[in-house]
Every structure is written in structure tokens, then in C-alpha cells.
């Protein structure tokens, strides 16, 4: 049931915003709440400004007029997220965070503003809710013209706005809807009354491709259910999924006594526990909005849902690390810097490892000889490996001509970017630089790590081959990001390669301060024995022939991924990704 407006603002809205203000303002600091006012409707009062331009009623624009980036003679569609959310004058959260997150992820962001808040690091001082007519007009303006890929919602302060959004998306369908159900403040106050909760449950969630509640929001949507453990989060994700969204991400940032931030992702079939380091900082205002916008941005670029969530989590974690000691404002919760990437080259004294160690889980290394033998191109081989679940790819093309290698690397990079899988180049720093690959893998007799680093800059991944604990310590001191250690078993793929065995691998892992991937003679029959070492820093296996010297690369990659996942799960770890 829709709530009727009273003086331009519904009863619910009063209740909602009252909660919002008491919730967002820290109870131990002064409350700056002054008033809630509704901005008068453009149809009633603010129309004069428009009238001088005549009737603004829109007709849908023809497709060719949609937003395009012109590149020479071809028109290239630019990924586009529309955020429907409230404005935060302090610019840490809301519309402003969404704009910054999308810009940082290379995606265009248009905006439909539902409310204007006066807000800073102390709390919320004032809220003006936009008239529903205005929200409807904003939606129509953008959706009718600009070929939006993904809509992301934040603060939806009235039942009517949810209904308007619902109708607009029926009229102008988009690829995906990301719902951040902004309802509960960080200080724990319930921000939404039962009436909006029902609308969220019955109207908003069934439309959503993903809903991203924090613990308190998930609890509110589930009628006050207590969520205290990861097991509780899993059942909450399942119950929320039953309400209709295609995917659910329950964010466990508020989970007590956990050194990691654990989120539970459920796609209706499988659960994934996604972990990231909990960064000690006051600058966390806007993380929820940013995460949801980043998911939307990655979806707009063509990612799968799970990849989009993983990338978004990593982006927020990295932004918090970069921003942990900045000071903006005097209050208890500060904003963070979404644009850290822009400055990375300028101040790289504390370089961050850009490799997510879990990327090393199933590391596919190509081999031109094997591709020739099976009559496939490098690109087809990489595509198959990535589709089968490879989590990182290395092009190891020992015999390729430079020009051919570069062209192949460029097309492999396109495939890997779509799947958010890093692509590294073996030995050839020049090729990595020319195609802007994600990094390189180098051996003990290849270019030294520090030279490679100065050529590639701080953002690229550098992996180093190590057979001994001494190699491992040096790789870390030289600024590498990961270690490839082997041959663990005898191999025909690399001539004259000394086998170090499982014991040699274990010694390297124990000495290492970097994540390690095992390599050499690893296949479906012995991968379990590698992962069952269960030693710190060992993140996965790198394989050549077990994937590429086979008839069907996708099938072999899937089988190996399944086996590794099962081994890790049986060993007691629940994070299979
Ligand atoms: C992941 C991984 N680990 C080790 C190697 C071997 O590199 P390197 O010692 O330089 O030998 P070549 O591969 O260049 O013959 C690797 N490629 N990948
Ligand atoms: C490149 C490399 N480095 C150490 S062993 C090896 C070859 C691994 O190939 P395979 O997985 O076919 O044994
Ligand atoms: Mg090498």
C-alpha cells in the first residue's frame, strides 16, 4: 500500500528521516538535526524556471542519439550506471560516493537524486526529500535518452519512490538492478518503519539482480532476525534470496570479533565467503554506497556477478588502505579517497600489492608448442582456460615472434579483462608494457625484479620463480608480489628443470612473506597432495600441460578447479574463491 503525502511529505517519510538523523548522528556527539523539509514540487512551485524553455515532456530519443564515445569513425558504447540515491553534502556517501566510485572504475554515472542531506563527519544536520514527481522526471530524462546499462539504488525514502522506480524500469528496462537497501545506520538504529520494509520486500527485492544489505539491514528485512555468525549470514542470504533477488550479498563488516571483513554471497545455488582485511581506520563513511556502485560499474562493463562483487570488495579494501590516515572533518566517521589510483604513481613509497592472493588458486600458463599440437590459437586457449575457471593466466610463449606475440597478448587481455582475470607475461617485460598487461613472471636468470619494477611501475604484478627459502626472502626484499615455486614434480614442459619436491615447496612457503603458487608436473592426480600440504602462503597451483596438452581445455580446467575447491573445502577452509 502506498502512503499518502501530507504537506508534500509522507508520514512514513517523517518517521524514516527521524530515524535516519538519530541513526547517522553519533549519539555521543551533538545532534545537529534541525528540520526535515520537502522541496516543493516543480509541477507546483518550481516550474517557472522550466517554463521559459517550453514544455519539457520527453519523447524517447532514437537509439543513435544514446551516449557514445566517438573513436575515429566507430561509435563505442561507454558503460553507464544510473544511481538513484540521496545527496551527501560531505561527499563521503550517497550520490557523491557513487559518482566517484564509477569514475574510478572507468564507468559513466548519471544521477537521480531522491533527497538532499546536509551532512558532514559529525552526522546529518538536515534532510530535504525531493518530490516524487521530480524523481519520476529525473528517471525519465535519463532512462529515455541515455542507454543506461545498470541502475543502482541507495536511499529511497518513500514508498512512492520505490513504485516510481518500479514503473520506470518496466518502461525502460536495463541490464541489471543493484539494490543497496539503505535502512540501518552504522550506529545501529533502525531507519525504516515496517511499511517501507514491506515495499522493499515485495516490490524492490524481486526486481533486483543483487541486494547488498549489511547485517542490520538484512536483519530488518528478515523481521528482526539476530545475525551473529557467518552461519547466520548464510541462512539470511538464503531467506533474502527467497524474496526474489537473483543474488544476495550479506555484508559482515559489523560481525563481532573478526579480524577479516567477511561477506556472504549467495547466487541461489552456491555460497561464497568473501574475505578482505579489516582496515583499522575512521574513514569508512560511504563504503556501502561505494561497494554497490562498484558492483554496478563492473556489471556495466560486462562482468559476471561474482567477479563484480569480488572486484568491488577489493577496490573498497584498497581505497581504505590508501586512505586510512587521511583527515577530512573533525567527526568520528570520515570519508575516504576514491581516487587513490590517480595518485599511486605520484606517491608510491608504500606500494600496495595489487595481486589478490586468491588469484593464484588456479594459474594457467600457456605453451605455444601445445597450442600448435592441438591446432588452437593462444586466444582460444586462454578463452577456454578462463571459461573453465582459471583465476590468473600467464602467456609463456617461448618461440613466438614479437609482433605476433604482442597481437595475441592484446586479444588475450581483452578476454581476461571481461572475466576480471589478471594476465601476466612470461619473461617479456617489453610485451607486458606494450599491451598494458597486469604484470610479468620472471625467473632467477631473467631481468632482475628491481629493474622490472622500475620499468613497469608500482601498479603491475611481478612474480618470481623461487626454488629455495633464500630466493623467497630475496624476492620479497626486491619488491615482488608473488612466488612461483617448483618444479614440484618432474616435468617435460621445462627442460633441465630441477625438481624440488613437496618438501622443497614447503620450505619455500614457510620462509616466504609472499603468496606462493606451486608449479611443475601438477595435474589432476597429484594436485590434491600439493594443496593438502596446508602450508601458510600456498595459494594454488600453476599448470601448463594438465590444461593445454589436452583435447578440451575448458573441461580440464573445470575438473582441476573442482578438485582444488573440494580439497580446500575438505581441509576446513570455506573460502573457495
Ligand atoms: C608461476 C610460474 N612459476 C615459475 C615459472 C618459471 O619461470 P622461469 O623460472 O623464468 O622459467 P620460464 O618459465 O621462463 O622457462 C613460471 N613461468 N611461472
Ligand atoms: C614453467 C615451469 N617452471 C617450473 S616447472 C614449469 C613447467 C610446468 O609445466 P607443467 O605444468 O606442464 O609441468
Ligand atoms: Mg623466465
XYZ file of C-alpha atoms and ligand atoms in Angstrom:
609
model
C 0.000 0.000 0.000
C 1.305 3.405 -0.878
C 1.474 6.013 1.883
C -0.360 9.267 1.155
C 1.628 12.513 1.215
C 0.972 15.003 3.987
C 2.156 18.513 3.077
C 4.387 17.029 0.436
C 5.978 14.552 2.788
C 4.503 11.257 3.881
C 4.026 10.136 7.471
C 6.454 7.389 6.787
C 8.963 9.856 5.465
C 8.863 11.809 8.701
C 9.428 8.635 10.629
C 12.096 7.454 8.223
C 14.081 10.649 8.312
C 13.737 10.992 12.061
C 15.292 7.585 12.393
C 17.863 8.462 9.780
C 19.010 11.509 11.624
C 19.145 9.890 15.033
C 20.806 6.915 13.451
C 23.524 8.573 11.449
C 24.481 11.137 14.052
C 26.733 9.629 16.655
C 24.826 9.607 19.927
C 27.879 10.757 21.877
C 28.318 13.864 19.739
C 25.986 16.826 19.398
C 22.993 16.151 17.229
C 22.714 18.734 14.501
C 19.253 17.703 13.421
C 17.285 20.861 12.690
C 14.483 20.153 10.313
C 13.109 17.966 7.628
C 11.559 19.757 4.742
C 10.207 18.666 1.433
C 11.427 20.597 -1.593
C 8.359 21.923 -3.347
C 7.337 20.063 -6.438
C 8.497 21.533 -9.739
C 4.946 20.967 -11.007
C 3.648 23.230 -8.209
C 6.241 25.867 -7.400
C 9.500 25.414 -9.225
C 8.062 25.281 -12.713
C 8.804 28.864 -13.720
C 12.431 28.145 -14.423
C 11.426 25.403 -16.807
C 8.585 27.255 -18.481
C 10.873 29.661 -20.293
C 12.153 26.630 -22.194
C 8.648 25.473 -23.078
C 7.178 22.053 -22.466
C 9.856 19.651 -21.383
C 7.816 16.497 -21.858
C 10.244 13.992 -23.291
C 9.909 11.549 -26.073
C 12.278 8.609 -26.209
C 15.335 9.545 -28.245
C 16.295 7.376 -31.179
C 18.986 4.807 -30.353
C 21.739 6.560 -32.336
C 21.411 9.529 -30.002
C 22.373 7.409 -26.991
C 25.612 8.257 -25.236
C 28.550 7.280 -27.369
C 32.248 7.889 -27.181
C 33.464 8.607 -30.652
C 36.695 6.932 -31.535
C 37.700 7.658 -35.109
C 34.859 6.512 -37.318
C 33.355 3.966 -34.908
C 30.931 4.719 -32.093
C 31.812 2.893 -28.930
C 29.213 2.319 -26.234
C 30.505 3.564 -22.901
C 29.424 1.561 -19.829
C 26.801 3.525 -17.922
C 25.435 3.266 -14.379
C 22.487 5.316 -13.165
C 22.424 5.866 -9.422
C 19.132 6.632 -7.691
C 20.145 7.887 -4.257
C 20.421 10.782 -1.822
C 22.975 13.582 -1.954
C 25.563 13.828 0.853
C 26.953 17.353 1.147
C 30.080 15.973 2.831
C 30.500 13.827 -0.297
C 31.546 10.698 1.574
C 28.448 8.673 0.768
C 25.320 8.835 -1.384
C 25.291 10.223 -4.889
C 28.746 11.744 -4.489
C 30.339 8.423 -3.490
C 28.558 6.721 -6.388
C 29.909 9.257 -8.887
C 33.446 8.882 -7.573
C 33.302 5.076 -7.465
C 32.045 4.872 -11.057
C 34.656 7.353 -12.251
C 37.372 5.348 -10.523
C 36.122 2.177 -12.232
C 36.015 3.882 -15.651
C 32.234 3.938 -15.979
C 29.883 6.822 -16.762
C 27.476 7.648 -13.935
C 24.231 9.588 -14.218
C 22.210 10.545 -11.153
C 18.637 10.657 -9.923
C 18.564 12.468 -6.598
C 15.918 11.338 -4.112
C 16.870 13.563 -1.174
C 19.377 16.253 -0.287
C 21.117 15.825 3.047
C 23.228 18.377 4.887
C 25.862 16.081 6.260
C 29.447 16.054 7.490
C 31.728 13.806 9.507
C 29.733 14.601 12.669
C 26.405 13.416 11.315
C 23.334 14.605 9.441
C 22.105 18.137 10.087
C 19.235 18.403 7.637
C 17.333 16.350 5.084
C 15.152 17.545 2.239
C 13.265 14.857 0.409
C 12.684 15.553 -3.261
C 9.098 15.414 -4.506
C 8.175 12.134 -6.138
C 7.291 13.998 -9.362
C 10.837 15.238 -9.575
C 12.261 11.751 -9.062
C 9.952 10.429 -11.778
C 11.051 13.213 -14.160
C 14.733 12.644 -13.451
C 14.334 8.929 -14.119
C 12.506 9.612 -17.351
C 15.074 12.157 -18.511
C 17.988 9.795 -18.108
C 16.403 6.463 -18.998
C 14.634 7.722 -22.097
C 17.798 9.138 -23.594
C 20.998 7.642 -22.366
C 21.019 3.844 -22.744
C 21.739 3.010 -19.121
C 23.313 -0.410 -18.531
C 22.810 -0.797 -14.806
C 20.702 1.016 -12.207
C 21.953 1.176 -8.633
C 19.706 2.329 -5.795
C 20.644 3.830 -2.447
C 18.410 5.972 -0.259
C 14.790 5.514 -1.386
C 12.976 7.491 1.286
C 9.368 6.868 0.315
C 7.156 4.042 -0.765
C 6.092 6.150 -3.738
C 9.684 6.384 -4.951
C 10.032 2.613 -4.972
C 6.843 2.395 -7.004
C 8.096 5.074 -9.432
C 11.376 3.222 -9.852
C 9.490 0.001 -10.477
C 7.340 1.622 -13.179
C 10.303 3.404 -14.791
C 12.275 0.186 -15.062
C 9.290 -1.550 -16.610
C 9.107 1.190 -19.213
C 12.875 1.416 -19.737
C 14.409 -1.961 -18.898
C 18.113 -2.110 -18.053
C 20.636 -4.921 -17.901
C 20.764 -5.150 -14.116
C 19.476 -3.574 -10.925
C 21.767 -3.327 -7.893
C 19.875 -2.578 -4.683
C 21.717 -1.231 -1.657
C 18.837 -1.276 0.854
C 19.859 1.809 2.832
C 17.870 1.405 6.054
C 20.068 0.995 9.077
C 22.780 3.380 10.182
C 26.266 2.389 11.238
C 25.345 3.221 14.828
C 22.671 0.569 14.731
C 19.417 2.498 14.612
C 16.599 1.108 12.556
C 15.957 3.666 9.850
C 12.876 2.264 8.207
C 9.434 1.588 9.522
C 7.522 -1.575 8.772
C 5.716 -0.008 5.815
C 8.858 0.638 3.727
C 10.212 -2.765 4.717
C 7.176 -4.394 3.157
C 7.670 -2.366 -0.026
C 11.331 -3.333 -0.142
C 10.397 -6.987 0.326
C 7.513 -7.114 -2.116
C 8.393 -4.548 -4.789
C 12.106 -3.781 -4.717
C 13.818 -7.101 -3.966
C 12.016 -9.135 -6.652
C 13.322 -6.647 -9.265
C 16.915 -6.791 -8.019
C 19.763 -8.660 -9.639
C 21.652 -8.251 -6.400
C 20.787 -6.841 -2.991
C 23.633 -5.805 -0.674
C 22.384 -5.432 2.933
C 24.674 -5.044 5.915
C 23.887 -7.169 8.967
C 21.380 -4.717 10.389
C 19.605 -4.224 7.095
C 19.444 -7.971 6.489
C 18.073 -8.404 9.992
C 15.432 -5.682 9.460
C 14.337 -7.234 6.160
C 14.007 -10.566 7.926
C 11.781 -9.207 10.667
C 14.476 -8.582 13.279
C 16.286 -11.921 12.985
C 19.559 -11.903 15.007
C 22.665 -12.298 12.827
C 25.791 -13.029 14.821
C 27.791 -15.593 12.893
C 28.765 -16.463 9.345
C 26.321 -19.367 9.564
C 23.548 -16.869 10.430
C 24.633 -14.773 7.421
C 24.318 -17.793 5.150
C 20.762 -18.526 6.276
C 19.910 -14.816 5.997
C 21.257 -14.780 2.423
C 19.078 -17.794 1.618
C 15.937 -16.280 3.159
C 16.540 -12.974 1.364
C 17.058 -14.851 -1.876
C 13.613 -16.394 -1.375
C 12.213 -12.854 -1.562
C 13.182 -12.639 -5.218
C 16.595 -11.050 -5.876
C 18.791 -13.103 -8.199
C 21.840 -12.719 -5.906
C 22.403 -11.660 -2.320
C 25.496 -10.207 -0.669
C 25.196 -10.030 3.114
C 27.992 -7.734 4.321
C 29.556 -8.826 7.588
C 31.565 -5.681 8.333
C 29.794 -5.393 11.691
C 30.342 -9.005 12.661
C 31.885 -9.053 16.138
C 35.370 -10.438 16.824
C 36.596 -10.996 13.321
C 39.934 -9.754 12.001
C 38.714 -10.154 8.426
C 35.681 -8.482 6.863
C 33.618 -11.493 5.755
C 30.745 -11.120 3.322
C 28.461 -13.960 2.257
C 27.481 -14.115 -1.396
C 24.656 -16.421 -2.483
C 23.610 -16.877 -6.101
C 20.684 -19.178 -5.390
C 22.865 -22.244 -5.731
C 26.261 -21.747 -4.145
C 27.503 -19.804 -1.156
C 30.814 -17.948 -1.222
C 32.509 -16.452 1.799
C 34.467 -13.456 0.572
C 37.113 -12.189 2.919
C 39.094 -8.986 2.980
C 41.363 -7.460 5.566
C 39.572 -5.277 8.086
C 41.356 -1.938 7.789
C 41.742 -0.015 11.045
C 40.559 3.471 10.120
C 37.889 6.030 10.957
C 37.466 6.733 7.254
C 34.723 4.264 6.427
C 31.827 6.612 5.664
C 30.362 5.657 2.291
C 31.758 2.125 1.987
C 28.290 0.599 1.411
C 27.366 3.053 -1.359
C 30.785 2.642 -2.933
C 30.666 -1.145 -2.888
C 27.232 -1.237 -4.530
C 28.244 1.335 -7.163
C 31.404 -0.542 -7.912
C 29.417 -3.775 -8.367
C 27.111 -1.871 -10.737
C 30.100 -0.459 -12.622
C 31.693 -3.859 -13.110
C 28.374 -5.313 -14.288
C 28.049 -2.438 -16.754
C 31.472 -3.392 -18.130
C 30.244 -6.935 -18.705
C 31.460 -8.827 -15.627
C 29.713 -11.801 -14.138
C 28.039 -11.078 -10.796
C 30.596 -12.946 -8.673
C 33.525 -11.233 -10.397
C 31.847 -7.849 -9.980
C 31.398 -8.437 -6.258
C 34.993 -9.591 -5.812
C 36.406 -6.627 -7.711
C 34.201 -4.222 -5.753
C 35.313 -5.663 -2.434
C 38.924 -5.399 -3.417
C 38.501 -1.846 -4.646
C 36.945 -0.745 -1.328
C 39.613 -2.545 0.683
C 42.396 -0.910 -1.328
C 40.784 2.538 -1.141
C 40.512 2.203 2.654
C 44.154 1.149 2.920
C 45.257 4.159 0.913
C 43.018 6.484 2.904
C 43.430 5.089 6.383
C 45.283 8.057 7.775
C 43.819 10.978 5.834
C 41.943 13.559 7.894
C 38.851 15.201 6.462
C 36.494 16.746 9.013
C 36.519 16.587 12.791
C 33.833 13.977 13.399
C 34.019 10.302 14.229
C 33.493 8.888 10.741
C 35.455 10.328 7.836
C 35.229 9.834 4.081
C 37.892 8.002 2.086
C 39.674 8.706 -1.165
C 38.056 7.005 -4.153
C 40.694 8.399 -6.488
C 43.703 6.719 -4.896
C 44.658 5.155 -8.224
C 45.217 8.576 -9.739
C 47.909 9.317 -7.207
C 49.579 5.951 -6.949
C 52.417 6.896 -9.246
C 52.961 10.198 -7.504
C 53.423 8.732 -4.011
C 54.472 5.152 -4.281
C 56.570 4.916 -1.141
C 54.125 2.439 0.376
C 53.348 0.327 -2.653
C 50.352 -1.938 -2.230
C 50.387 -5.436 -3.593
C 47.787 -5.398 -6.325
C 47.590 -9.132 -6.502
C 44.789 -10.731 -4.587
C 46.496 -13.922 -3.287
C 43.378 -15.935 -4.117
C 44.033 -15.109 -7.793
C 46.788 -17.730 -7.627
C 44.274 -20.521 -6.968
C 44.303 -21.963 -10.494
C 47.079 -20.410 -12.524
C 47.027 -21.288 -16.248
C 50.343 -20.988 -18.131
C 50.143 -21.222 -21.932
C 52.565 -23.052 -24.207
C 52.793 -22.315 -27.924
C 54.024 -25.834 -28.747
C 50.970 -27.409 -27.131
C 48.602 -24.980 -28.831
C 50.152 -25.807 -32.197
C 49.879 -29.528 -31.483
C 46.148 -29.205 -30.758
C 45.557 -26.642 -33.540
C 44.345 -23.791 -31.380
C 45.318 -20.128 -31.188
C 46.697 -18.614 -27.978
C 43.492 -16.606 -27.713
C 41.280 -19.689 -27.956
C 43.403 -21.459 -25.371
C 43.158 -18.529 -22.951
C 39.428 -18.130 -23.519
C 38.851 -21.797 -22.740
C 41.004 -21.700 -19.604
C 39.256 -18.610 -18.287
C 35.837 -20.063 -19.044
C 36.831 -23.213 -17.208
C 37.700 -21.227 -14.080
C 41.384 -20.254 -14.342
C 41.920 -17.435 -11.853
C 45.067 -15.970 -13.463
C 46.751 -16.501 -16.828
C 50.385 -16.297 -17.909
C 51.378 -16.164 -21.573
C 54.567 -18.223 -21.800
C 55.285 -18.085 -25.491
C 58.937 -19.023 -25.784
C 59.008 -19.309 -29.584
C 56.627 -16.544 -30.665
C 57.701 -13.680 -32.930
C 57.443 -10.354 -31.133
C 54.769 -8.876 -33.409
C 52.572 -11.995 -33.250
C 53.069 -12.265 -29.500
C 52.001 -8.668 -28.974
C 48.836 -9.074 -31.058
C 47.933 -12.294 -29.258
C 48.619 -10.664 -25.883
C 46.271 -7.790 -26.732
C 43.390 -10.074 -27.598
C 44.019 -12.320 -24.566
C 43.975 -9.205 -22.416
C 40.518 -8.291 -23.709
C 39.220 -11.728 -22.745
C 40.864 -11.642 -19.336
C 39.578 -8.135 -18.572
C 35.996 -9.240 -19.276
C 36.394 -12.015 -16.722
C 38.447 -9.928 -14.280
C 41.271 -12.420 -14.505
C 44.780 -10.928 -14.356
C 47.001 -11.586 -17.379
C 50.772 -11.832 -16.910
C 53.523 -12.195 -19.484
C 56.412 -14.611 -19.025
C 59.926 -13.114 -19.413
C 58.945 -10.369 -21.902
C 58.661 -7.085 -19.968
C 58.521 -5.280 -23.337
C 55.385 -7.175 -24.377
C 53.797 -6.605 -20.964
C 54.446 -2.864 -21.291
C 53.301 -2.651 -24.883
C 49.924 -4.309 -24.231
C 49.478 -2.959 -20.679
C 49.210 -6.471 -19.222
C 48.664 -6.819 -15.486
C 52.241 -7.895 -14.881
C 55.055 -10.323 -15.585
C 56.555 -13.559 -14.355
C 60.349 -13.662 -14.231
C 62.893 -16.321 -13.310
C 66.157 -16.206 -11.378
C 68.116 -15.645 -14.580
C 65.685 -13.212 -16.215
C 65.639 -9.430 -15.724
C 66.166 -8.501 -12.039
C 62.996 -7.652 -10.109
C 64.043 -4.074 -9.325
C 64.745 -3.315 -12.990
C 61.411 -4.818 -13.985
C 59.723 -2.790 -11.266
C 61.245 0.464 -12.400
C 60.130 -0.240 -15.950
C 56.628 -1.418 -15.055
C 55.859 0.960 -12.210
C 54.214 0.240 -8.880
C 50.868 -0.942 -10.180
C 51.941 -4.063 -12.044
C 52.196 -7.560 -10.629
C 55.639 -9.175 -10.593
C 56.011 -12.890 -9.898
C 59.384 -14.555 -9.369
C 60.455 -18.213 -9.631
C 61.993 -19.474 -6.374
C 63.437 -22.864 -5.538
C 64.878 -22.057 -2.106
C 63.998 -20.112 1.075
C 66.841 -17.698 0.210
C 65.263 -16.972 -3.184
C 61.938 -16.399 -1.414
C 63.341 -13.819 1.010
C 65.164 -12.014 -1.764
C 62.015 -11.905 -3.935
C 60.170 -10.221 -1.073
C 63.016 -7.774 -0.378
C 63.202 -6.906 -4.077
C 59.509 -5.989 -4.146
C 57.938 -8.967 -5.944
C 54.231 -9.687 -5.459
C 54.200 -13.483 -5.506
C 56.424 -16.519 -5.878
C 56.173 -19.430 -8.321
C 57.879 -22.416 -6.723
C 58.868 -25.688 -8.387
C 59.191 -27.949 -10.197
C 57.300 -29.731 -7.534
C 57.147 -32.869 -9.682
C 59.191 -33.829 -12.742
C 58.010 -32.137 -15.938
C 58.690 -32.327 -19.663
C 57.432 -28.790 -20.248
C 60.561 -27.035 -18.976
C 63.881 -28.579 -19.943
C 66.579 -29.176 -17.324
C 64.419 -28.003 -14.512
C 65.466 -29.242 -11.086
C 62.648 -30.915 -9.150
C 62.331 -29.623 -5.589
C 59.534 -31.955 -4.451
C 56.803 -31.281 -1.933
C 59.433 -30.750 0.787
C 61.223 -28.092 -1.248
C 57.894 -26.356 -1.879
C 57.042 -26.470 1.817
C 60.397 -24.917 2.763
C 59.859 -22.045 0.298
C 56.308 -21.440 1.562
C 57.392 -21.382 5.205
C 60.191 -18.902 4.526
C 58.088 -16.735 2.238
C 56.472 -13.432 3.101
C 54.693 -13.516 -0.239
C 51.899 -15.712 -1.582
C 53.190 -18.813 -3.360
C 51.900 -20.825 -6.316
C 53.255 -24.335 -6.877
C 54.383 -25.319 -10.379
C 55.839 -28.292 -12.228
C 54.226 -31.581 -13.230
C 50.991 -30.775 -11.400
C 47.862 -32.492 -12.718
C 44.522 -33.971 -11.674
C 46.141 -36.931 -9.975
C 48.625 -35.074 -7.758
C 47.149 -31.571 -7.230
C 45.410 -32.771 -4.077
C 48.738 -33.754 -2.495
C 50.050 -30.223 -3.149
C 47.077 -28.414 -1.632
C 46.901 -30.859 1.262
C 50.304 -29.611 2.403
C 48.108 -26.947 4.000
C 51.146 -24.750 4.476
C 50.944 -20.983 5.018
C 51.268 -18.828 1.875
C 50.498 -21.660 -0.534
C 47.625 -20.257 -2.564
C 47.264 -22.567 -5.537
C 48.788 -24.446 -8.449
C 50.190 -23.318 -11.789
C 49.791 -25.742 -14.661
C 50.723 -25.988 -18.307
C 50.288 -29.479 -19.773
C 47.428 -30.568 -17.482
C 45.306 -27.883 -19.164
C 46.813 -27.183 -22.563
C 48.194 -30.574 -23.627
C 44.654 -31.899 -23.596
C 41.824 -32.105 -26.108
C 39.346 -29.928 -24.220
C 40.869 -27.093 -22.206
C 37.558 -25.939 -20.671
C 36.765 -29.413 -19.358
C 40.241 -29.969 -17.901
C 40.255 -26.538 -16.277
C 36.826 -27.151 -14.764
C 37.888 -30.532 -13.430
C 41.032 -29.138 -11.842
C 39.149 -26.170 -10.385
C 36.586 -28.568 -8.898
C 39.264 -30.760 -7.417
C 41.138 -27.833 -5.863
C 37.910 -26.391 -4.468
C 36.971 -29.717 -2.938
C 40.441 -30.196 -1.447
C 40.477 -26.775 0.131
C 36.912 -27.189 1.430
C 37.757 -30.571 2.967
C 40.811 -29.066 4.595
C 38.468 -26.788 6.532
C 38.773 -23.542 4.587
C 35.463 -22.187 3.442
C 36.729 -19.530 1.069
C 36.963 -21.289 -2.234
C 37.403 -18.143 -4.236
C 54.031 -19.292 -11.945
C 55.344 -19.626 -12.554
N 56.313 -20.069 -11.780
C 57.509 -20.359 -12.318
C 57.739 -20.158 -13.659
C 59.083 -20.402 -14.274
O 59.658 -19.171 -14.696
P 61.204 -19.171 -15.104
O 61.951 -19.749 -13.971
O 61.600 -17.850 -15.582
O 61.220 -20.171 -16.307
P 60.466 -19.972 -17.688
O 59.022 -20.158 -17.467
O 60.754 -18.621 -18.198
O 61.012 -21.039 -18.549
C 56.680 -19.687 -14.431
N 56.813 -19.490 -15.733
N 55.503 -19.421 -13.867
C 57.417 -23.153 -16.397
C 57.822 -24.078 -15.339
N 58.584 -23.649 -14.316
C 58.876 -24.597 -13.458
S 58.200 -26.075 -13.897
C 57.492 -25.381 -15.273
C 56.687 -26.147 -16.241
C 55.357 -26.557 -15.722
O 54.652 -27.196 -16.730
P 53.739 -28.436 -16.461
O 52.574 -27.985 -15.680
O 53.344 -28.932 -17.828
O 54.587 -29.461 -15.741
Mg 61.757 -16.914 -17.391
